[in-house]
Amino acid sequence: MPRPTLIPGENRILHGGDYNPDQWLAYPEILNEDFRLMPLAGCNTFSIGIFAWVSYEPEEGTVSFDWLNRIMDRMAAQNQRVILATPSGAMPDWMAAKYPEIRRVDRQGLRAPYRDRHNHCWTSPVYRDKVTEMNTRLAERFGKHPALGMWHLSNEYSGECLCPLCRAEWAKWLEAKYGSLEKMNDAWWSHFWSHTYTSFNTVEPADSTVDGMMVDWLRFSNDRLIDFMRHEMAPLRRLTPDVLCTTNFMGTNGHLNYAEIAKHVDLIADDQYPAYSSEITDLASSGNYVAFKDNLYRGFHPDRPWMLMESCPESPQWCSPMRTKDPGLHRLEMLQAIGLGAEGTCYFQWRKGKGGMEKFHGAVVDHVGHENTRAFRGVAELGALYQRMEGVVGSKVLAEVAMIHDWESQWGYELSSGPGNGRKDYLHTAVTLHRGLWERGYGVDVLGQDREWDQYPLVIAPRMWMLKPGTAERIRDYVAQGGTLVMDALGGVCDEYNRVLPGGWPGGGLREVAGIWVEEWDWLDEKTHRTARSVDGNSLGLSGSSEVERWAMIAHLEGAEAVAIFEDGWYRGAPAVSVNAYGKGRCITLLGEPDIAVVRRLMGHLGRELHLHGAVSDLPRGVAAQRRVKEDQTYVFLQNFTKDRQTVGIGGRWRSLANDIEIEGSHILNPLGSDVLIQLP
Ligand code: GLA
């Protein structure tokens, strides 16, 4: 069975962007120019109508899609596909004025005036009705249009609403979840400061003193968002069951649980800004972070490709300062996404508008109006390369390592007062550990706690603060059956209510797996660090000393071997890294934030021991490599995140699709160079 594509039956890599003809209806010559320029830019897919509600319905009940129809026809005539948006991301002014209930209420109880966007209440029946009516009309009118590629639900759903309607839903949600006040109070430990709730209706959502409740509030807000999104989708599902629905996510945004939202859409799309600019001195570090995010995104729907819905060939206007993008960076950024499983890269925005807050936001078409710009040429060259690499569509990314990521653990950790105070950088450990894998070209699947990881020889579980029911048992089984687990001592601290797990950390039974007991935490400020020294002859092959920043754990060995020990502080001699044999496997525990030097050595050692292969045979530092395979075809993607020429060992014979040349054994990448190679027989 061939793998599904982003748009059923469409075998091109999707390339295009947000197109706002509704802003240009009075300029037919500009629209004509757009249609001349689109194929020149090698673009084939456009998101339309994201903020177009008022142009469809300038007054209540008077709806016309005439302009959209003309645009859709022109798109079809040029064999271009449309990602058609539902326009709920921005309501018309008349609606906000007539139906104040649609406007959100904030944590102070204030209802927002009409301004901005992404600010409607999740519950308002009036808005839900309006959205159903609008989406029904759109689906009826365009559901069978040959240009329609997929649905783009609203835009960057986010935020919370505390209006009376949402609060009534909150009370219902709590009652449904807990059944009794007693259970709820127990789950939140709310006897603290006399917060024992005597009614589901008195639970004030924004009260950071009851952190378990705040975790639930984030869960509730996420559920409200999903509920609204499903409501939006209902007429689309009914009238156009074969057209896939997506919505644009925002990277690793810490307030939303995208792993849950993802379960309700058909395919995954991300808005990626600003991945790279001249402002970033350590491009490889950004490259690793983006790769972590992409590995997470691919895992939401592993059986389908994902896409960049928005990215930028220049700089977003909101960057501070707004630097240019170095030559080469744009292609590198886009090929990185494709290498990690995307099959479409679209831009915000196709054309710069004449006014409004985004008039200087980077685009494919500049204010100058013609195609002779650096950005346009870059996009056009990439479009031509995409045509040469169409065979990539339907291929699969290979991954040998699993990493566990959990948004609710992030919430629980961040909402707990004490740990990490002043530096609540939850993702830091995960991203550092990921870098050790990324630099070796190992494929990594970043997965939620509820996913399967038994088949991976190596599982990395950074800051698994909150153990969901069953997770500890599954981890125990995984290790007992022969798996290698790397975790840090911030794993297994709380249960799913953010209540501390009793009996010593790592809790929930992981103490036995780790063979250690953490007695105290030392949260280090920016001026303080500790030194960890490897123990001679340790079984992980670690050597030398390294710095420990941010946090250190003071632990007792309970059967584990100390691989490294702290050299300073009153806990000099205490383990800094431990390894414990458990069943047929082992658990490696980091007792302080690892620095990249240790991570490199550790991943190198584990890679050799576990026979991990990597995408290429020799990868210089700062260059990333990914492998995608389809039947008998193998593609390797390379990105040089350094400003030096780099030589990559690739073994065998390949064709470089960027340069259209044949190469053997090794490949030279220019500064910020990138390429796609296809293996030759
Ligand atoms: C977001 C939005 C777009 C646009 C861009 C600007 O991604 O979805 O509408 O505002 O930001 O960078």
XYZ file of C-alpha atoms and ligand atoms in Angstrom:
693
model
C 0.000 0.000 0.000
C 1.517 3.370 -0.944
C 1.692 5.840 1.908
C -1.062 8.443 1.841
C -0.170 11.897 0.551
C -1.201 15.231 2.032
C -3.869 15.683 -0.615
C -5.240 12.367 -1.872
C -4.123 11.846 -5.464
C -1.691 14.782 -5.405
C 1.870 13.583 -5.843
C 3.672 16.904 -5.900
C 5.447 18.386 -2.895
C 3.092 21.148 -1.784
C 4.702 24.545 -2.183
C 3.008 27.897 -1.904
C 1.585 30.018 0.837
C -1.044 32.197 2.461
C -2.707 34.125 -0.304
C -5.003 37.017 0.605
C -6.815 38.141 -2.548
C -9.569 39.510 -0.287
C -7.157 42.379 0.488
C -6.653 43.114 -3.214
C -10.116 42.902 -4.704
C -9.951 46.521 -5.842
C -6.718 45.818 -7.740
C -7.489 43.367 -10.540
C -4.113 44.014 -12.150
C -2.407 42.734 -8.981
C -4.502 39.570 -9.015
C -3.545 39.028 -12.651
C 0.093 39.482 -11.710
C -0.287 36.935 -8.904
C -1.470 34.323 -11.341
C 1.423 35.084 -13.669
C 3.939 34.867 -10.839
C 2.664 31.733 -9.080
C 3.947 29.208 -11.618
C 7.145 31.221 -12.045
C 7.767 30.750 -8.325
C 7.251 27.015 -8.664
C 4.269 27.304 -6.321
C 1.308 24.970 -6.548
C -0.710 25.347 -3.324
C -2.302 28.353 -1.648
C -4.149 28.863 1.626
C -7.051 31.191 1.033
C -9.711 32.910 3.053
C -8.141 32.625 6.499
C -9.304 36.090 7.545
C -11.932 36.628 4.877
C -15.187 36.458 6.841
C -16.182 40.096 6.368
C -15.500 39.878 2.650
C -17.991 36.989 2.409
C -20.563 38.480 4.749
C -20.219 42.259 4.951
C -23.518 42.461 6.793
C -25.362 39.821 8.693
C -27.094 37.340 6.414
C -25.768 38.786 3.120
C -23.280 36.180 1.941
C -21.451 36.054 -1.352
C -18.518 33.921 -2.422
C -18.188 35.477 -5.864
C -14.590 36.622 -5.532
C -13.570 33.306 -4.000
C -15.241 31.443 -6.823
C -13.291 33.408 -9.407
C -10.033 32.737 -7.562
C -10.795 29.028 -7.143
C -11.506 28.736 -10.876
C -8.261 30.447 -11.757
C -6.408 28.151 -9.344
C -7.932 25.089 -10.986
C -7.124 26.398 -14.442
C -3.446 26.609 -13.493
C -3.431 23.206 -11.797
C -2.910 24.807 -8.391
C -4.467 23.496 -5.216
C -6.268 25.466 -2.553
C -6.131 24.904 1.177
C -9.428 26.572 1.913
C -9.786 28.121 5.339
C -12.769 28.410 7.596
C -12.684 32.078 8.554
C -13.383 31.777 12.277
C -9.983 33.198 13.272
C -11.233 36.771 12.923
C -14.843 37.881 13.341
C -16.377 40.828 11.484
C -16.892 44.029 13.478
C -20.687 43.921 13.106
C -20.743 40.507 14.735
C -18.613 41.594 17.681
C -20.848 44.621 18.204
C -24.159 42.795 17.942
C -23.167 39.687 19.924
C -20.824 40.690 22.752
C -20.905 37.127 24.100
C -18.553 36.112 21.286
C -15.761 38.273 22.676
C -13.511 36.575 25.203
C -13.330 37.336 28.911
C -9.890 37.433 30.518
C -8.628 36.349 33.949
C -9.612 39.711 35.436
C -13.160 39.178 34.241
C -12.929 41.828 31.515
C -14.563 41.277 28.152
C -12.231 42.165 25.286
C -13.209 45.006 22.976
C -13.341 44.350 19.229
C -9.776 44.262 18.001
C -7.045 41.919 16.883
C -7.958 38.292 16.020
C -7.999 34.767 17.518
C -10.179 36.116 20.296
C -13.558 34.436 20.164
C -15.124 32.528 23.029
C -14.892 28.744 22.707
C -18.417 28.181 23.969
C -20.639 30.984 22.637
C -23.642 29.285 20.973
C -24.079 32.338 18.770
C -20.547 32.039 17.395
C -20.827 28.296 17.023
C -24.025 28.757 15.000
C -22.444 31.440 12.847
C -19.418 29.218 12.204
C -21.590 26.220 11.344
C -23.591 28.322 8.908
C -20.511 29.784 7.237
C -18.667 26.454 7.020
C -21.768 24.726 5.668
C -22.060 27.313 2.906
C -18.363 27.019 2.069
C -18.534 23.224 1.929
C -21.720 23.267 -0.164
C -20.295 25.738 -2.605
C -16.719 24.495 -2.932
C -16.760 20.915 -1.662
C -16.519 19.519 -5.189
C -14.428 22.280 -6.687
C -11.429 20.785 -8.517
C -9.051 23.252 -6.841
C -10.035 22.275 -3.303
C -7.127 20.390 -1.713
C -7.902 20.380 1.994
C -9.574 22.371 4.753
C -7.591 24.786 6.901
C -9.514 25.059 10.147
C -9.461 28.590 11.472
C -5.974 29.834 12.329
C -3.556 29.044 15.140
C -6.257 28.138 17.658
C -5.104 29.174 21.124
C -6.008 30.914 24.366
C -8.643 30.694 27.042
C -11.963 32.317 27.846
C -13.387 32.897 31.322
C -16.846 34.162 30.369
C -19.885 32.844 32.265
C -20.621 30.366 29.464
C -17.121 28.884 29.584
C -17.155 28.822 33.377
C -20.400 26.882 33.378
C -18.724 24.360 31.052
C -15.739 24.230 33.410
C -18.006 23.287 36.315
C -19.621 20.568 34.180
C -16.224 19.302 33.064
C -15.037 19.031 36.659
C -18.142 17.243 37.770
C -17.888 14.789 34.888
C -14.202 14.167 35.619
C -14.367 13.773 39.388
C -17.953 12.822 40.148
C -17.680 14.169 43.681
C -16.190 17.205 45.379
C -14.366 14.929 47.746
C -12.469 13.267 44.909
C -11.684 16.603 43.323
C -10.433 18.136 46.559
C -8.323 15.111 47.193
C -6.854 15.175 43.689
C -5.885 18.843 44.105
C -4.816 18.659 47.763
C -7.080 21.650 48.159
C -7.294 21.594 51.928
C -4.195 23.714 51.549
C -4.980 27.358 52.465
C -8.611 26.452 53.078
C -9.273 25.943 49.384
C -11.486 22.917 49.951
C -14.135 23.581 47.314
C -17.726 23.257 48.400
C -19.183 23.548 44.903
C -18.027 22.852 41.357
C -19.190 26.378 40.544
C -16.780 28.179 42.838
C -13.554 26.912 41.320
C -11.728 30.046 40.231
C -9.629 29.006 37.236
C -6.718 31.397 37.566
C -5.464 30.513 41.037
C -1.851 29.479 40.909
C -1.885 28.409 44.567
C -3.745 25.216 43.599
C -1.404 23.893 40.933
C -3.299 20.635 40.365
C -6.374 22.683 39.549
C -4.350 24.839 37.168
C -3.168 21.731 35.329
C -6.817 20.765 34.989
C -7.693 24.264 33.785
C -5.162 23.893 30.975
C -6.605 20.477 30.181
C -10.089 21.956 30.165
C -9.083 24.879 27.926
C -7.430 22.430 25.544
C -10.600 20.329 25.530
C -12.726 23.435 24.867
C -10.509 24.270 21.923
C -10.895 20.720 20.596
C -14.632 20.851 21.153
C -14.887 24.083 19.187
C -12.670 22.713 16.432
C -14.789 19.569 16.138
C -17.859 21.735 15.976
C -16.279 23.690 13.106
C -15.388 20.471 11.371
C -18.813 18.832 11.650
C -20.361 20.350 8.495
C -17.126 19.774 6.568
C -17.002 16.140 7.602
C -20.656 15.697 6.682
C -20.566 17.436 3.297
C -16.996 16.648 2.185
C -16.007 13.385 3.861
C -13.107 12.866 1.450
C -11.454 16.218 2.018
C -8.892 16.179 4.815
C -8.953 18.706 7.639
C -5.945 20.328 9.247
C -5.170 23.335 11.365
C -1.916 25.192 11.784
C -0.037 24.494 15.015
C 2.614 26.689 16.632
C 5.672 24.547 17.269
C 6.249 23.523 20.866
C 3.861 26.152 22.297
C 3.724 25.383 25.998
C 0.091 26.304 26.645
C -1.546 23.829 24.326
C -1.386 20.071 24.235
C -0.879 19.486 20.531
C -0.531 15.746 21.039
C -4.220 15.732 22.025
C -5.398 18.246 19.424
C -3.586 16.255 16.750
C -5.817 13.251 17.395
C -8.778 15.166 15.963
C -7.302 16.411 12.688
C -6.373 14.370 9.637
C -2.932 15.768 9.054
C -0.423 17.901 10.858
C 0.665 21.368 9.831
C 3.065 23.705 11.609
C 3.862 27.400 11.459
C 7.623 27.661 11.754
C 9.080 31.060 12.625
C 11.732 32.274 12.483
C 13.753 29.145 12.272
C 16.904 30.825 11.095
C 18.158 34.353 10.665
C 21.534 36.085 10.712
C 20.773 37.019 14.303
C 21.281 33.441 15.454
C 24.929 32.760 16.198
C 24.626 29.036 16.878
C 22.613 27.869 13.909
C 23.225 24.219 14.715
C 21.571 24.666 18.067
C 18.476 26.094 16.346
C 18.713 23.330 13.782
C 18.599 20.742 16.544
C 15.627 22.396 18.232
C 13.707 22.515 14.943
C 14.565 18.862 14.315
C 13.245 17.945 17.771
C 10.003 19.744 16.951
C 9.770 18.074 13.532
C 10.378 14.635 15.061
C 7.566 15.377 17.488
C 5.237 16.556 14.736
C 5.894 13.558 12.499
C 4.929 11.308 15.394
C 1.436 12.789 15.763
C 0.329 10.967 12.613
C 3.197 8.661 11.723
C 1.343 7.118 8.801
C 0.945 10.392 6.937
C 3.328 13.158 5.957
C 3.039 16.519 7.704
C 3.662 19.989 6.328
C 4.836 23.485 7.093
C 1.707 25.548 6.632
C 3.629 28.749 7.271
C 7.300 29.640 7.163
C 9.044 32.606 5.658
C 11.439 33.062 2.768
C 12.535 36.351 4.363
C 12.076 37.651 7.921
C 8.855 38.068 9.836
C 8.242 41.739 10.664
C 7.891 40.936 14.356
C 11.488 39.768 14.716
C 13.558 42.042 16.852
C 15.788 43.077 15.240
C 14.405 42.180 11.851
C 17.541 40.767 10.220
C 17.795 39.337 6.725
C 18.035 35.624 6.076
C 21.463 34.564 4.783
C 21.638 33.135 1.271
C 21.094 29.390 1.431
C 19.216 29.374 4.727
C 15.796 29.241 3.199
C 16.471 26.104 1.181
C 18.255 24.538 4.139
C 15.255 25.187 6.384
C 12.764 23.759 3.921
C 14.846 20.661 3.103
C 15.283 19.996 6.801
C 11.498 19.768 7.159
C 11.163 17.475 4.142
C 14.023 15.320 5.408
C 12.085 14.860 8.637
C 8.859 13.775 7.000
C 7.139 16.896 5.659
C 5.832 16.818 2.099
C 4.828 20.437 1.812
C 6.401 23.758 2.733
C 4.215 26.834 2.418
C 4.863 30.445 3.325
C 3.376 33.278 5.137
C 2.916 35.185 2.944
C 2.589 35.098 -0.806
C 2.505 38.886 -1.234
C 3.205 41.772 1.128
C 0.123 43.883 1.794
C 0.128 47.648 1.457
C -0.966 48.286 5.011
C -1.681 46.739 8.355
C 0.655 45.273 10.891
C 2.175 42.698 8.539
C 2.955 44.978 5.611
C 6.687 44.445 6.124
C 6.435 40.723 6.896
C 8.593 38.681 4.546
C 6.870 37.231 1.485
C 7.462 35.627 -1.857
C 6.326 38.762 -3.713
C 7.742 42.040 -2.472
C 6.238 45.546 -2.715
C 8.369 46.093 -5.786
C 5.925 43.777 -7.512
C 8.160 41.759 -9.846
C 10.014 38.482 -9.704
C 13.547 39.878 -9.696
C 14.149 39.699 -5.971
C 16.380 37.451 -3.915
C 13.422 35.963 -2.044
C 11.441 35.203 -5.191
C 14.420 33.622 -6.922
C 15.124 31.472 -3.856
C 11.540 30.251 -3.777
C 11.522 29.596 -7.521
C 14.769 27.623 -7.352
C 13.383 25.563 -4.502
C 10.189 24.978 -6.478
C 12.285 23.647 -9.363
C 14.211 21.368 -6.977
C 10.925 20.098 -5.529
C 9.936 19.011 -9.012
C 13.168 17.067 -9.391
C 12.649 15.360 -6.031
C 9.003 14.409 -6.390
C 9.975 10.764 -5.864
C 10.387 11.591 -2.172
C 6.609 11.795 -1.857
C 5.411 8.608 -0.200
C 8.768 7.754 1.392
C 9.221 7.175 5.096
C 11.649 8.545 7.666
C 13.599 5.860 9.524
C 14.008 6.239 13.280
C 15.929 4.041 15.711
C 15.475 5.982 18.939
C 12.325 7.044 20.813
C 12.102 10.099 23.000
C 9.172 10.678 25.312
C 7.595 14.110 25.422
C 4.585 15.085 27.477
C 2.919 18.490 27.563
C 1.139 17.777 30.819
C 4.476 17.056 32.477
C 5.564 20.480 31.306
C 2.447 22.038 32.834
C 2.858 20.162 36.089
C 6.511 21.121 36.390
C 5.987 24.751 35.416
C 3.008 25.209 37.705
C 4.817 23.724 40.710
C 6.441 26.423 42.800
C 10.045 25.595 43.680
C 11.575 23.409 40.982
C 13.364 25.488 38.383
C 12.149 28.794 39.852
C 13.349 31.622 37.633
C 14.455 29.218 34.863
C 11.470 27.065 33.976
C 12.931 25.933 30.694
C 11.175 22.592 30.533
C 12.410 21.557 27.097
C 16.051 22.282 27.777
C 17.035 18.756 28.815
C 15.105 17.131 25.987
C 16.640 19.389 23.387
C 20.183 18.830 24.715
C 19.735 15.060 24.713
C 18.223 15.258 21.256
C 21.273 17.106 20.022
C 23.506 14.181 20.862
C 21.378 12.006 18.578
C 20.860 14.613 15.874
C 24.579 15.272 15.497
C 25.075 11.583 14.719
C 22.279 11.487 12.185
C 20.202 9.024 14.233
C 16.502 9.070 13.443
C 14.400 9.959 16.493
C 10.663 9.543 17.026
C 9.398 11.899 19.721
C 6.299 10.322 21.235
C 3.785 10.834 24.021
C 3.614 8.661 27.135
C 0.589 6.860 25.689
C 2.479 5.592 22.645
C 4.336 2.339 21.960
C 8.110 2.401 22.423
C 8.944 -1.255 22.964
C 10.426 -1.719 19.512
C 13.172 0.898 19.948
C 16.523 -0.251 21.339
C 16.951 3.118 23.045
C 14.332 5.239 24.805
C 15.123 8.688 26.171
C 12.704 10.070 28.741
C 13.675 13.617 29.709
C 11.866 15.390 32.574
C 9.051 12.881 32.731
C 7.719 14.805 35.688
C 4.197 13.466 35.646
C 3.601 9.751 35.401
C 0.292 8.890 33.795
C -1.429 5.706 34.923
C 0.433 2.730 33.477
C 3.531 4.614 32.309
C 5.819 3.466 35.128
C 4.797 -0.158 34.593
C 5.422 0.089 30.862
C 8.825 1.613 31.454
C 9.670 -1.089 33.930
C 8.679 -3.783 31.440
C 10.600 -2.113 28.653
C 13.818 -2.116 30.672
C 13.213 -5.564 32.132
C 12.837 -6.950 28.618
C 16.230 -5.608 27.572
C 15.658 -1.970 26.643
C 18.077 0.862 27.362
C 16.406 3.808 29.068
C 17.979 7.204 29.637
C 16.075 9.404 32.028
C 16.852 12.217 34.367
C 16.044 12.498 38.004
C 13.126 14.833 37.261
C 11.165 11.797 36.138
C 8.448 10.279 38.269
C 7.999 13.218 40.627
C 4.202 13.577 40.461
C 1.104 11.657 39.492
C -1.373 12.813 36.857
C -2.944 15.260 39.343
C 0.439 16.868 39.964
C 0.492 15.388 43.466
C 3.902 14.294 44.665
C 4.552 10.579 44.423
C 5.452 9.399 47.912
C 8.247 7.076 48.912
C 11.220 8.825 47.306
C 12.063 9.747 43.729
C 12.079 8.580 41.042
C 8.614 7.526 42.159
C 5.901 5.223 40.950
C 8.256 2.211 41.038
C 10.977 3.812 38.924
C 13.272 4.047 41.942
C 13.808 0.327 41.642
C 14.436 0.570 37.904
C 16.938 3.406 38.364
C 18.578 1.840 41.416
C 18.852 5.226 43.109
C 16.992 7.395 45.594
C 17.060 11.146 45.170
C 16.962 12.801 48.539
C 17.503 16.495 47.732
C 17.430 18.911 44.808
C 19.836 21.769 44.237
C 18.466 24.359 41.788
C 21.435 26.319 40.566
C 21.367 29.980 39.621
C 23.006 31.299 36.487
C 26.280 32.058 38.260
C 26.631 28.627 39.842
C 27.572 25.372 38.278
C 28.889 22.060 39.483
C 31.557 19.849 38.000
C 30.963 16.175 37.352
C 33.857 13.781 36.819
C 33.629 10.371 35.185
C 34.540 7.422 37.352
C 37.541 5.498 36.015
C 36.605 2.339 34.179
C 32.865 3.086 34.233
C 30.629 0.836 32.172
C 29.348 3.624 29.893
C 32.792 4.530 28.669
C 32.455 8.140 29.864
C 35.663 10.042 30.440
C 36.774 13.462 31.667
C 34.856 16.173 33.492
C 31.901 18.293 32.519
C 29.853 21.173 33.848
C 26.442 20.733 35.403
C 24.171 23.767 35.200
C 20.609 24.519 36.293
C 20.014 21.613 38.645
C 21.763 18.839 40.517
C 20.197 15.998 42.485
C 21.680 14.564 45.597
C 21.054 10.853 45.389
C 21.944 7.592 47.099
C 22.921 4.552 45.091
C 20.578 1.645 45.659
C 22.232 -0.907 43.437
C 23.172 1.400 40.572
C 26.738 2.109 39.515
C 28.004 5.702 39.721
C 29.292 6.498 36.252
C 30.182 10.071 37.142
C 30.308 11.878 40.473
C 30.043 15.502 41.579
C 33.384 17.051 42.321
C 32.288 20.104 44.245
C 29.608 21.429 46.566
C 28.884 19.752 49.882
C 27.668 16.722 47.922
C 31.080 16.100 46.376
C 31.322 12.365 45.666
C 27.573 11.877 45.145
C 26.576 10.289 41.818
C 26.061 12.670 38.887
C 25.251 9.940 36.370
C 24.242 6.408 37.296
C 23.469 3.209 35.463
C 21.470 0.337 36.848
C 21.082 -3.130 35.426
C 17.421 -4.085 35.662
C 16.143 -7.352 34.260
C 17.712 -7.756 30.828
C 18.093 -4.014 30.325
C 19.493 -0.953 32.036
C 18.450 2.463 33.186
C 20.833 5.392 32.909
C 19.899 8.321 35.135
C 21.220 11.844 34.822
C 21.390 13.527 38.195
C 22.154 16.975 36.888
C 21.450 18.877 33.695
C 23.929 17.257 31.302
C 26.157 19.459 29.217
C 26.461 18.741 25.554
C 29.961 17.249 25.902
C 28.633 14.474 28.151
C 25.618 13.922 25.947
C 27.861 13.531 22.912
C 29.993 10.935 24.646
C 26.993 9.083 26.032
C 25.118 8.924 22.724
C 28.293 7.900 20.908
C 28.784 5.039 23.337
C 25.156 3.894 23.236
C 25.052 4.228 19.456
C 28.032 1.904 19.096
C 26.745 -0.582 21.644
C 23.237 -0.687 20.243
C 24.430 -0.657 16.608
C 22.545 2.487 15.634
C 23.342 3.403 12.068
C 22.737 7.066 11.401
C 21.784 8.486 8.024
C 25.353 8.713 6.675
C 28.705 7.175 7.508
C 30.561 10.331 8.495
C 28.801 13.466 9.638
C 30.841 16.533 10.572
C 29.668 18.567 13.565
C 27.088 21.166 12.534
C 25.792 19.162 9.586
C 22.480 17.323 9.849
C 21.442 14.265 7.882
C 18.160 12.443 7.519
C 17.223 9.354 5.573
C 13.919 8.621 3.855
C 13.152 5.352 2.103
C 10.536 4.117 -0.318
C 10.570 0.596 -1.709
C 14.007 0.374 -3.287
C 14.771 4.096 -3.210
C 16.823 5.819 -0.538
C 17.083 9.572 -0.127
C 19.504 11.375 2.130
C 18.912 14.992 3.113
C 21.862 17.096 4.221
C 21.988 20.552 5.795
C 25.168 22.402 6.697
C 24.378 24.676 9.637
C 27.904 26.096 9.659
C 29.496 28.841 7.620
C 32.360 26.545 6.565
C 32.599 24.073 3.714
C 31.985 20.595 5.035
C 32.658 17.113 3.697
C 30.133 14.398 4.515
C 30.967 10.711 4.186
C 28.082 9.060 2.356
C 29.499 5.786 1.033
C 28.358 4.415 -2.336
C 27.080 6.270 -5.409
C 24.489 8.990 -5.269
C 22.944 11.704 -7.426
C 22.832 15.180 -5.941
C 19.440 16.599 -6.829
C 20.392 20.158 -5.907
C 23.412 20.175 -8.244
C 22.334 17.503 -10.678
C 25.654 15.665 -10.510
C 26.721 12.163 -9.608
C 28.895 11.701 -6.538
C 30.637 8.826 -4.848
C 31.874 8.258 -1.300
C 31.670 11.781 0.001
C 29.870 15.029 -0.667
C 31.013 18.612 -0.163
C 28.512 21.120 1.178
C 29.043 24.869 0.834
C 28.560 27.142 3.851
C 24.849 26.891 4.777
C 24.557 24.433 1.907
C 21.898 21.771 1.673
C 21.146 18.928 -0.681
C 19.000 15.897 -1.388
C 20.769 12.790 -2.581
C 19.221 9.764 -4.209
C 21.104 6.489 -4.021
C 22.214 4.992 -7.318
C 22.299 1.255 -7.914
C 1.090 33.474 12.276
C -0.267 33.643 11.632
C -0.237 34.384 10.333
C 0.719 35.552 10.404
C 2.068 35.063 10.817
C 3.108 36.144 10.858
O 1.723 32.333 11.944
O -0.924 32.420 11.447
O -1.535 34.820 10.048
O 0.237 36.493 11.307
O 1.976 34.520 12.109
O 4.369 35.642 11.168
